[in-house]
């Protein structure tokens, strides 16, 4: 699942494959960009901003993309077989004489003036992996809505940019608080500075790798504490990890939320109701 660290590494690979080179192939497969041709322009740089990717090209243009849940960019050498999904999932192709970048399943792809990048990323809070990272500003933004659930506040990119569902679940576990505990509650208020520092540490630790790890070196029975480990024993207490679909304030975009019911204090959401067994007619 793409989060801030994945986007940072993706940007670095795109930058390494394209920056400073002239585009000889340009194919943007979304209706509003179907006639755009970037050939003949050099790629200036590729930079991440939270979960957003900004590919800047000559002439003051920026190709803005977002990976959301399962988007991906891949960079291929000449003659290398493209891997990343079937051809119908390709949304963008940017090629130079040396490399070709292919964007798969990109839910956001738009071209704008570089001077207007703030219209798509200006709302973001401090970037956990960016030059603008400011833990004090992130704390102030998180504390601004004390009634808000912790998990919801962490996922809001306007507070701090780069945290997705995986890190949200892992950070709440490390704080020993459920994601539904209000930010203004004393346990959260006490843990929040450490939690913000831990978020920055974990993303920095994982930005060079796609196989994300949040567990300490001596506890590698699993790479993550709770995320994706439903019904498996907690690494600390052995209690089965629970999961529930939670919208996090986004109706229609429910995400699985994982937590340990013993290690994490605070309110919880109930498990979704099980379907009643079908009744069969008597024979």
XYZ file of C-alpha atoms in Angstrom:
283
model
C 0.000 0.000 0.000
C 1.628 3.301 -1.064
C 2.352 5.602 1.875
C 4.772 8.489 2.279
C 7.862 6.289 2.309
C 6.792 4.392 -0.823
C 6.075 7.651 -2.648
C 9.466 9.060 -1.589
C 11.280 6.008 -2.981
C 9.171 6.066 -6.149
C 10.084 9.720 -6.689
C 13.765 8.963 -6.226
C 13.661 6.169 -8.814
C 11.724 8.302 -11.290
C 14.146 11.175 -10.760
C 17.129 8.884 -11.273
C 15.655 7.470 -14.481
C 14.305 10.650 -16.069
C 15.816 13.849 -14.635
C 18.153 15.754 -16.915
C 17.056 13.781 -19.988
C 14.820 14.740 -22.903
C 11.555 12.933 -23.411
C 11.280 11.012 -26.688
C 7.997 9.330 -25.772
C 4.934 10.825 -24.123
C 1.649 8.941 -23.790
C -0.870 10.135 -21.180
C -3.853 7.814 -21.276
C -6.560 9.846 -19.607
C -9.173 11.658 -21.696
C -8.317 15.223 -20.694
C -4.607 14.686 -21.495
C -5.020 12.554 -24.617
C -3.661 15.273 -26.919
C -0.791 16.389 -24.650
C 2.665 15.744 -26.077
C 5.689 16.349 -23.848
C 8.264 15.052 -26.323
C 11.269 17.321 -26.766
C 11.073 18.637 -23.200
C 13.666 17.679 -20.593
C 12.573 16.381 -17.214
C 13.823 18.817 -14.596
C 13.132 16.771 -11.477
C 10.678 14.454 -9.756
C 9.800 15.365 -6.174
C 7.430 13.851 -3.611
C 5.057 15.907 -1.490
C 3.341 13.718 1.069
C 1.637 11.078 -1.075
C 1.773 13.215 -4.234
C 4.323 12.975 -7.056
C 5.362 16.081 -8.984
C 7.227 15.469 -12.251
C 8.523 18.846 -13.421
C 9.454 19.307 -17.062
C 10.890 22.134 -19.146
C 8.564 24.969 -19.963
C 7.210 25.356 -16.432
C 4.942 22.291 -16.495
C 4.296 19.697 -13.798
C 2.724 16.272 -14.240
C 0.938 15.628 -10.953
C 0.086 12.053 -9.990
C -1.179 10.267 -6.903
C -0.955 6.526 -6.229
C -3.910 6.270 -3.818
C -4.448 2.603 -2.856
C -2.764 0.586 -5.623
C -1.202 2.924 -8.162
C 2.454 2.474 -9.150
C 5.225 3.904 -11.305
C 7.876 1.579 -12.733
C 11.118 2.482 -14.539
C 12.399 0.154 -17.270
C 15.605 -0.008 -19.277
C 15.480 -0.328 -23.096
C 14.301 -3.808 -24.083
C 13.232 -4.676 -20.536
C 9.820 -6.305 -20.238
C 7.282 -4.033 -18.567
C 5.970 -5.416 -15.292
C 3.340 -3.746 -13.154
C 0.039 -4.838 -14.548
C -1.833 -5.481 -17.801
C -1.604 -2.933 -20.599
C -5.125 -1.631 -20.034
C -4.057 -0.400 -16.572
C -1.327 1.868 -17.960
C -2.188 5.545 -17.526
C 1.116 7.222 -18.404
C 4.303 6.530 -20.352
C 7.289 8.885 -20.228
C 10.317 7.702 -22.177
C 13.852 8.952 -22.757
C 16.625 7.351 -24.797
C 17.839 5.653 -21.603
C 14.710 4.695 -19.629
C 10.934 4.478 -19.770
C 8.680 5.292 -16.815
C 5.280 3.608 -16.847
C 2.433 4.613 -14.525
C -0.117 1.930 -13.639
C -3.602 2.459 -12.143
C -3.036 6.153 -11.445
C -6.336 7.550 -10.117
C -4.967 11.110 -10.299
C -3.040 12.321 -13.335
C -3.095 15.965 -14.381
C -0.868 18.525 -16.034
C -0.545 22.000 -14.565
C 1.763 24.949 -14.471
C 4.602 24.433 -12.003
C 3.814 27.841 -10.542
C 0.351 26.507 -9.628
C 1.444 23.363 -7.766
C 0.030 24.848 -4.581
C -3.458 24.258 -5.946
C -2.954 20.505 -5.564
C -0.507 20.230 -2.631
C -0.787 23.547 -0.824
C -3.327 22.160 1.633
C -0.923 19.535 2.967
C 0.580 19.679 6.432
C 4.313 19.275 7.140
C 5.791 16.435 5.075
C 7.306 13.724 7.283
C 10.024 13.125 4.678
C 10.241 16.605 3.213
C 12.436 19.644 3.825
C 9.457 21.376 5.428
C 9.053 18.791 8.210
C 8.134 20.617 11.427
C 7.010 18.431 14.359
C 5.744 21.420 16.322
C 3.499 22.492 13.452
C 2.241 18.908 13.053
C 1.427 18.747 16.772
C -0.424 22.061 16.633
C -2.544 20.840 13.733
C -3.329 17.525 15.406
C -4.351 19.285 18.629
C -6.619 21.757 16.833
C -9.560 19.318 16.888
C -9.465 17.629 20.333
C -12.705 15.728 19.751
C -11.379 13.993 16.641
C -10.420 10.284 16.809
C -6.666 9.753 16.808
C -6.646 7.493 13.754
C -8.731 9.920 11.736
C -6.444 12.821 12.712
C -3.308 10.914 11.708
C -4.760 10.042 8.302
C -5.683 13.644 7.559
C -2.910 14.868 5.258
C -3.678 18.453 6.300
C -2.176 17.648 9.708
C 0.972 15.851 8.598
C 1.637 14.442 5.160
C 2.708 10.882 4.506
C 0.756 8.663 6.909
C -1.583 6.047 5.459
C -3.603 3.218 6.923
C -0.593 1.007 7.665
C 1.299 3.599 9.684
C -1.876 4.791 11.361
C -2.541 1.310 12.767
C 1.095 0.767 13.727
C 1.491 4.153 15.422
C -1.697 3.691 17.447
C -0.395 0.300 18.589
C 2.966 1.758 19.592
C 1.132 4.451 21.566
C -0.998 1.703 23.190
C -4.160 3.598 22.214
C -7.046 2.602 19.955
C -7.549 4.651 16.781
C -10.932 5.866 18.088
C -9.561 7.604 21.186
C -10.197 11.377 20.941
C -7.060 13.477 20.442
C -7.985 15.621 23.434
C -8.087 12.736 25.898
C -5.214 12.859 28.451
C -3.561 9.584 27.296
C -3.378 10.869 23.719
C -2.220 14.347 24.751
C 0.618 12.767 26.714
C 1.622 10.368 23.931
C 1.250 12.718 20.960
C 4.774 14.251 20.901
C 6.380 10.793 21.066
C 3.962 9.496 18.449
C 4.855 12.285 15.994
C 8.575 11.662 16.518
C 8.022 7.927 16.005
C 6.147 8.598 12.771
C 9.102 10.568 11.398
C 11.540 7.872 12.537
C 9.618 4.994 10.956
C 9.108 6.687 7.602
C 12.789 7.643 7.472
C 13.721 4.060 8.360
C 11.588 2.614 5.548
C 12.027 5.161 2.777
C 14.836 3.155 1.171
C 12.796 -0.059 1.003
C 9.445 -1.346 -0.233
C 9.246 -4.135 2.400
C 8.091 -1.924 5.272
C 9.129 -2.814 8.854
C 7.900 -1.345 12.136
C 8.905 -4.074 14.596
C 12.274 -3.831 16.408
C 15.275 -5.927 15.270
C 14.835 -8.449 18.081
C 11.149 -9.005 17.310
C 11.047 -10.124 13.701
C 8.385 -12.823 13.946
C 6.439 -10.324 11.869
C 7.367 -7.158 9.988
C 4.373 -5.251 11.383
C 2.749 -5.284 14.815
C -0.936 -5.313 13.866
C -1.625 -4.254 10.279
C -2.642 -7.198 8.112
C -2.444 -9.597 11.076
C -6.142 -10.121 11.821
C -6.755 -13.054 14.202
C -3.003 -13.655 14.564
C -1.532 -13.390 18.085
C -0.283 -10.006 19.260
C 3.513 -9.991 19.398
C 3.362 -8.501 22.902
C 0.484 -10.222 24.715
C -0.657 -13.047 22.432
C -4.240 -11.783 22.141
C -5.699 -12.208 18.628
C -5.468 -9.014 16.597
C -8.853 -7.580 15.655
C -9.911 -5.838 12.466
C -12.976 -3.821 11.554
C -13.992 -1.772 8.520
C -13.816 1.880 9.506
C -14.527 4.841 7.216
C -12.226 7.261 9.128
C -14.590 10.068 8.197
C -14.707 9.100 4.506
C -18.105 7.481 3.753
C -17.869 4.877 1.045
C -14.097 4.494 1.512
C -13.990 2.092 4.413
C -10.543 0.828 5.329
C -9.588 -2.103 7.532
C -8.446 -0.930 10.960
C -6.319 -3.304 13.038
C -5.678 -3.197 16.771
C -4.913 -5.338 19.808
C -7.888 -5.286 22.215
C -5.620 -5.940 25.196
C -2.581 -3.739 24.559
C -4.469 -0.703 23.261
C -6.671 1.364 25.580
C -9.676 3.400 24.526
C -12.974 3.062 22.667
C -13.406 0.571 19.836
C -15.756 -0.106 16.974
C -17.727 -3.340 17.009
C -17.035 -6.104 14.552
C -19.343 -6.026 11.527
C -22.434 -8.186 12.040
C -22.263 -11.676 10.630
C -24.845 -12.702 8.099
C -27.606 -14.831 9.606
C -27.516 -18.488 8.507
C -29.845 -19.206 5.649
C -32.917 -21.156 6.576
C -33.669 -24.185 4.501
C -37.177 -25.378 3.829
C -38.083 -28.588 5.611
C -38.120 -31.644 3.416
